[in-house]
PDB file of C-alpha atoms in Angstrom:
ATOM      1  CA  UNK H1449       2.653  -7.232 -14.841  1.00  0.00           C
ATOM      2  CA  UNK H1450       1.765  -7.086 -11.426  1.00  0.00           C
ATOM      3  CA  UNK H1451      -1.612  -4.689 -10.620  1.00  0.00           C
ATOM      4  CA  UNK H1452      -2.841  -3.048  -7.624  1.00  0.00           C
ATOM      5  CA  UNK H1453      -6.731  -1.653  -8.080  1.00  0.00           C
ATOM      6  CA  UNK H1454      -8.411   0.101  -5.307  1.00  0.00           C
ATOM      7  CA  UNK H1455     -11.896   0.899  -4.507  1.00  0.00           C
ATOM      8  CA  UNK H1456     -14.058   1.865  -1.824  1.00  0.00           C
ATOM      9  CA  UNK H1457     -13.533   6.002  -2.294  1.00  0.00           C
ATOM     10  CA  UNK H1458     -16.305   8.667  -2.445  1.00  0.00           C
ATOM     11  CA  UNK H1459     -17.792  11.080  -0.781  1.00  0.00           C
ATOM     12  CA  UNK H1460     -18.816  10.935   2.837  1.00  0.00           C
ATOM     13  CA  UNK H1461     -19.925  13.421   5.462  1.00  0.00           C
ATOM     14  CA  UNK H1462     -17.684  14.220   8.453  1.00  0.00           C
ATOM     15  CA  UNK H1463     -17.881  11.561  11.378  1.00  0.00           C
ATOM     16  CA  UNK H1464     -19.107   8.838   8.409  1.00  0.00           C
ATOM     17  CA  UNK H1465     -17.263   6.298   7.497  1.00  0.00           C
ATOM     18  CA  UNK H1466     -15.627   4.389   4.690  1.00  0.00           C
ATOM     19  CA  UNK H1467     -13.681   0.932   3.780  1.00  0.00           C
ATOM     20  CA  UNK H1468     -11.187   1.188   1.577  1.00  0.00           C
ATOM     21  CA  UNK H1469      -9.735  -1.972  -0.607  1.00  0.00           C
ATOM     22  CA  UNK H1470      -6.983  -2.746  -2.511  1.00  0.00           C
ATOM     23  CA  UNK H1471      -6.203  -5.893  -4.801  1.00  0.00           C
ATOM     24  CA  UNK H1472      -3.278  -7.058  -5.957  1.00  0.00           C
ATOM     25  CA  UNK H1473      -3.337  -9.346  -9.014  1.00  0.00           C
ATOM     26  CA  UNK H1474      -0.756 -10.751 -11.902  1.00  0.00           C
ATOM     27  CA  UNK H1475       2.288 -12.697 -11.573  1.00  0.00           C
ATOM     28  CA  UNK H1476       3.169 -12.434  -8.102  1.00  0.00           C
ATOM     29  CA  UNK H1477       5.694 -14.896  -6.293  1.00  0.00           C
ATOM     30  CA  UNK H1478       4.900 -13.219  -2.884  1.00  0.00           C
ATOM     31  CA  UNK H1479       4.106  -9.929  -1.044  1.00  0.00           C
ATOM     32  CA  UNK H1480       6.056  -8.812   1.587  1.00  0.00           C
ATOM     33  CA  UNK H1481       3.540  -5.853   2.793  1.00  0.00           C
ATOM     34  CA  UNK H1482       0.711  -3.535   1.831  1.00  0.00           C
ATOM     35  CA  UNK H1483       0.147  -0.365   2.540  1.00  0.00           C
ATOM     36  CA  UNK H1484      -1.927   3.026   2.287  1.00  0.00           C
ATOM     37  CA  UNK H1485      -0.640   6.482   1.081  1.00  0.00           C
ATOM     38  CA  UNK H1486      -2.427   9.099   0.446  1.00  0.00           C
ATOM     39  CA  UNK H1487      -2.321  12.595  -0.827  1.00  0.00           C
ATOM     40  CA  UNK H1488      -3.924  15.571  -0.163  1.00  0.00           C
ATOM     41  CA  UNK H1489      -4.699  18.432  -3.149  1.00  0.00           C
ATOM     42  CA  UNK H1490      -1.541  20.468  -3.040  1.00  0.00           C
ATOM     43  CA  UNK H1491       0.461  18.171  -0.721  1.00  0.00           C
ATOM     44  CA  UNK H1492       2.767  15.487  -1.166  1.00  0.00           C
ATOM     45  CA  UNK H1493       2.062  11.846  -0.732  1.00  0.00           C
ATOM     46  CA  UNK H1494       2.423  10.963   2.757  1.00  0.00           C
ATOM     47  CA  UNK H1495       1.845   7.483   4.602  1.00  0.00           C
ATOM     48  CA  UNK H1496      -1.270   6.247   6.159  1.00  0.00           C
ATOM     49  CA  UNK H1497      -0.893   2.783   6.971  1.00  0.00           C
ATOM     50  CA  UNK H1498       0.716  -0.529   6.199  1.00  0.00           C
ATOM     51  CA  UNK H1499       0.539  -3.971   7.013  1.00  0.00           C
ATOM     52  CA  UNK H1500       3.208  -7.034   6.776  1.00  0.00           C
ATOM     53  CA  UNK H1501       2.910 -10.423   5.481  1.00  0.00           C
ATOM     54  CA  UNK H1502       3.100 -11.644   9.677  1.00  0.00           C
ATOM     55  CA  UNK H1503       0.486  -9.214  10.181  1.00  0.00           C
ATOM     56  CA  UNK H1504       2.319  -6.365  11.976  1.00  0.00           C
ATOM     57  CA  UNK H1505       0.649  -3.155  11.525  1.00  0.00           C
ATOM     58  CA  UNK H1506       1.924   0.485  11.229  1.00  0.00           C
ATOM     59  CA  UNK H1507       0.203   3.574  11.563  1.00  0.00           C
ATOM     60  CA  UNK H1508       1.001   7.417  11.083  1.00  0.00           C
ATOM     61  CA  UNK H1509       0.407   9.424  13.804  1.00  0.00           C
ATOM     62  CA  UNK H1510      -2.870  11.408  11.736  1.00  0.00           C
ATOM     63  CA  UNK H1511      -4.099   7.631  11.171  1.00  0.00           C
ATOM     64  CA  UNK H1512      -3.801   6.345  15.031  1.00  0.00           C
ATOM     65  CA  UNK H1513      -7.320   5.813  16.256  1.00  0.00           C
ATOM     66  CA  UNK H1514      -9.238   6.474  13.658  1.00  0.00           C
ATOM     67  CA  UNK H1515      -7.320   3.939  10.499  1.00  0.00           C
ATOM     68  CA  UNK H1516      -7.585   0.100  10.971  1.00  0.00           C
ATOM     69  CA  UNK H1517      -5.636  -1.820   8.253  1.00  0.00           C
ATOM     70  CA  UNK H1518      -6.325  -5.346   7.695  1.00  0.00           C
ATOM     71  CA  UNK H1519      -5.657  -8.201   5.552  1.00  0.00           C
ATOM     72  CA  UNK H1520      -6.931 -10.954   3.196  1.00  0.00           C
ATOM     73  CA  UNK H1521      -3.820 -13.037   2.612  1.00  0.00           C
ATOM     74  CA  UNK H1522      -5.576 -15.779   0.230  1.00  0.00           C
ATOM     75  CA  UNK H1523      -7.158 -12.766  -1.781  1.00  0.00           C
ATOM     76  CA  UNK H1524      -4.016 -10.404  -1.820  1.00  0.00           C
ATOM     77  CA  UNK H1525      -5.989  -8.286  -0.523  1.00  0.00           C
ATOM     78  CA  UNK H1526      -5.289  -5.006   1.923  1.00  0.00           C
ATOM     79  CA  UNK H1527      -8.390  -2.904   3.419  1.00  0.00           C
ATOM     80  CA  UNK H1528      -8.435   0.530   5.173  1.00  0.00           C
ATOM     81  CA  UNK H1529     -11.041   1.390   7.474  1.00  0.00           C
ATOM     82  CA  UNK H1530     -11.250   4.943   8.401  1.00  0.00           C
ATOM     83  CA  UNK H1531     -13.758   5.838  11.353  1.00  0.00           C
ATOM     84  CA  UNK H1532     -14.817   9.488  12.149  1.00  0.00           C
ATOM     85  CA  UNK H1533     -13.899  10.640   8.759  1.00  0.00           C
ATOM     86  CA  UNK H1534     -12.764  14.622   8.907  1.00  0.00           C
ATOM     87  CA  UNK H1535     -12.590  17.116   6.298  1.00  0.00           C
ATOM     88  CA  UNK H1536      -8.716  16.841   6.363  1.00  0.00           C
ATOM     89  CA  UNK H1537      -8.869  13.207   5.542  1.00  0.00           C
ATOM     90  CA  UNK H1538     -10.141  14.182   1.927  1.00  0.00           C
ATOM     91  CA  UNK H1539      -7.038  13.246  -0.460  1.00  0.00           C
ATOM     92  CA  UNK H1540      -6.569  10.254  -3.123  1.00  0.00           C
ATOM     93  CA  UNK H1541      -5.562   7.082  -1.423  1.00  0.00           C
ATOM     94  CA  UNK H1542      -3.222   4.989  -2.798  1.00  0.00           C
ATOM     95  CA  UNK H1543      -2.353   1.189  -2.299  1.00  0.00           C
ATOM     96  CA  UNK H1544       1.332   0.542  -2.035  1.00  0.00           C
ATOM     97  CA  UNK H1545       2.586  -3.192  -2.003  1.00  0.00           C
ATOM     98  CA  UNK H1546       6.312  -4.420  -1.544  1.00  0.00           C
ATOM     99  CA  UNK H1547       5.702  -7.172  -3.925  1.00  0.00           C
ATOM    100  CA  UNK H1548       8.144 -10.135  -5.298  1.00  0.00           C
ATOM    101  CA  UNK H1549       6.930 -11.185  -8.967  1.00  0.00           C
ATOM    102  CA  UNK H1550       7.208 -14.702 -10.297  1.00  0.00           C
ATOM    103  CA  UNK H1551      10.635 -13.215 -12.152  1.00  0.00           C
ATOM    104  CA  UNK H1552      11.518 -12.949  -8.504  1.00  0.00           C
ATOM    105  CA  UNK H1553      12.127  -9.159  -8.829  1.00  0.00           C
ATOM    106  CA  UNK H1554      11.256  -7.532  -5.408  1.00  0.00           C
ATOM    107  CA  UNK H1555      10.302  -3.800  -5.698  1.00  0.00           C
ATOM    108  CA  UNK H1556       7.018  -1.188  -4.748  1.00  0.00           C
ATOM    109  CA  UNK H1557       3.756  -1.277  -6.565  1.00  0.00           C
ATOM    110  CA  UNK H1558       1.712   1.483  -6.992  1.00  0.00           C
ATOM    111  CA  UNK H1559      -2.202   1.621  -7.652  1.00  0.00           C
ATOM    112  CA  UNK H1560      -3.517   4.547  -9.242  1.00  0.00           C
ATOM    113  CA  UNK H1561      -5.502   5.573  -6.431  1.00  0.00           C
ATOM    114  CA  UNK H1562      -9.201   6.049  -5.520  1.00  0.00           C
ATOM    115  CA  UNK H1563     -10.328   9.711  -4.243  1.00  0.00           C
ATOM    116  CA  UNK H1564     -11.862   9.881  -0.569  1.00  0.00           C
ATOM    117  CA  UNK H1565     -13.676  13.451   0.011  1.00  0.00           C
ATOM    118  CA  UNK H1566     -15.068  14.091   3.362  1.00  0.00           C
ATOM    119  CA  UNK H1567     -17.769  16.726   3.182  1.00  0.00           C
ATOM    120  CA  UNK H1568     -20.694  18.120   4.374  1.00  0.00           C
TER     121      UNK H1568
END
């Protein structure tokens, strides 16, 4: 009923930049927060960054300084700007959102992920 769709992943050289997008749609009453997680090959899913409806941001230590999360409330969209990409940033990046549906049911939603590959 609620969907998250990520975009913007791809192949980039070390030192390059990418801007990931995630748009939420469907029967949404409100979005409390949106964020990003990533999962590298053979690893578990880890937190990257999040932003609340009020604009407060939170970053994992691994993303501080190079990752910037932002939002467009009118579009129910969250962005992740990644600068100075490193090979260790290679992962599937998943969008996450804390959403209250029109039914008033509140739970996390996940996108299907977008692959970021950092390689020369």
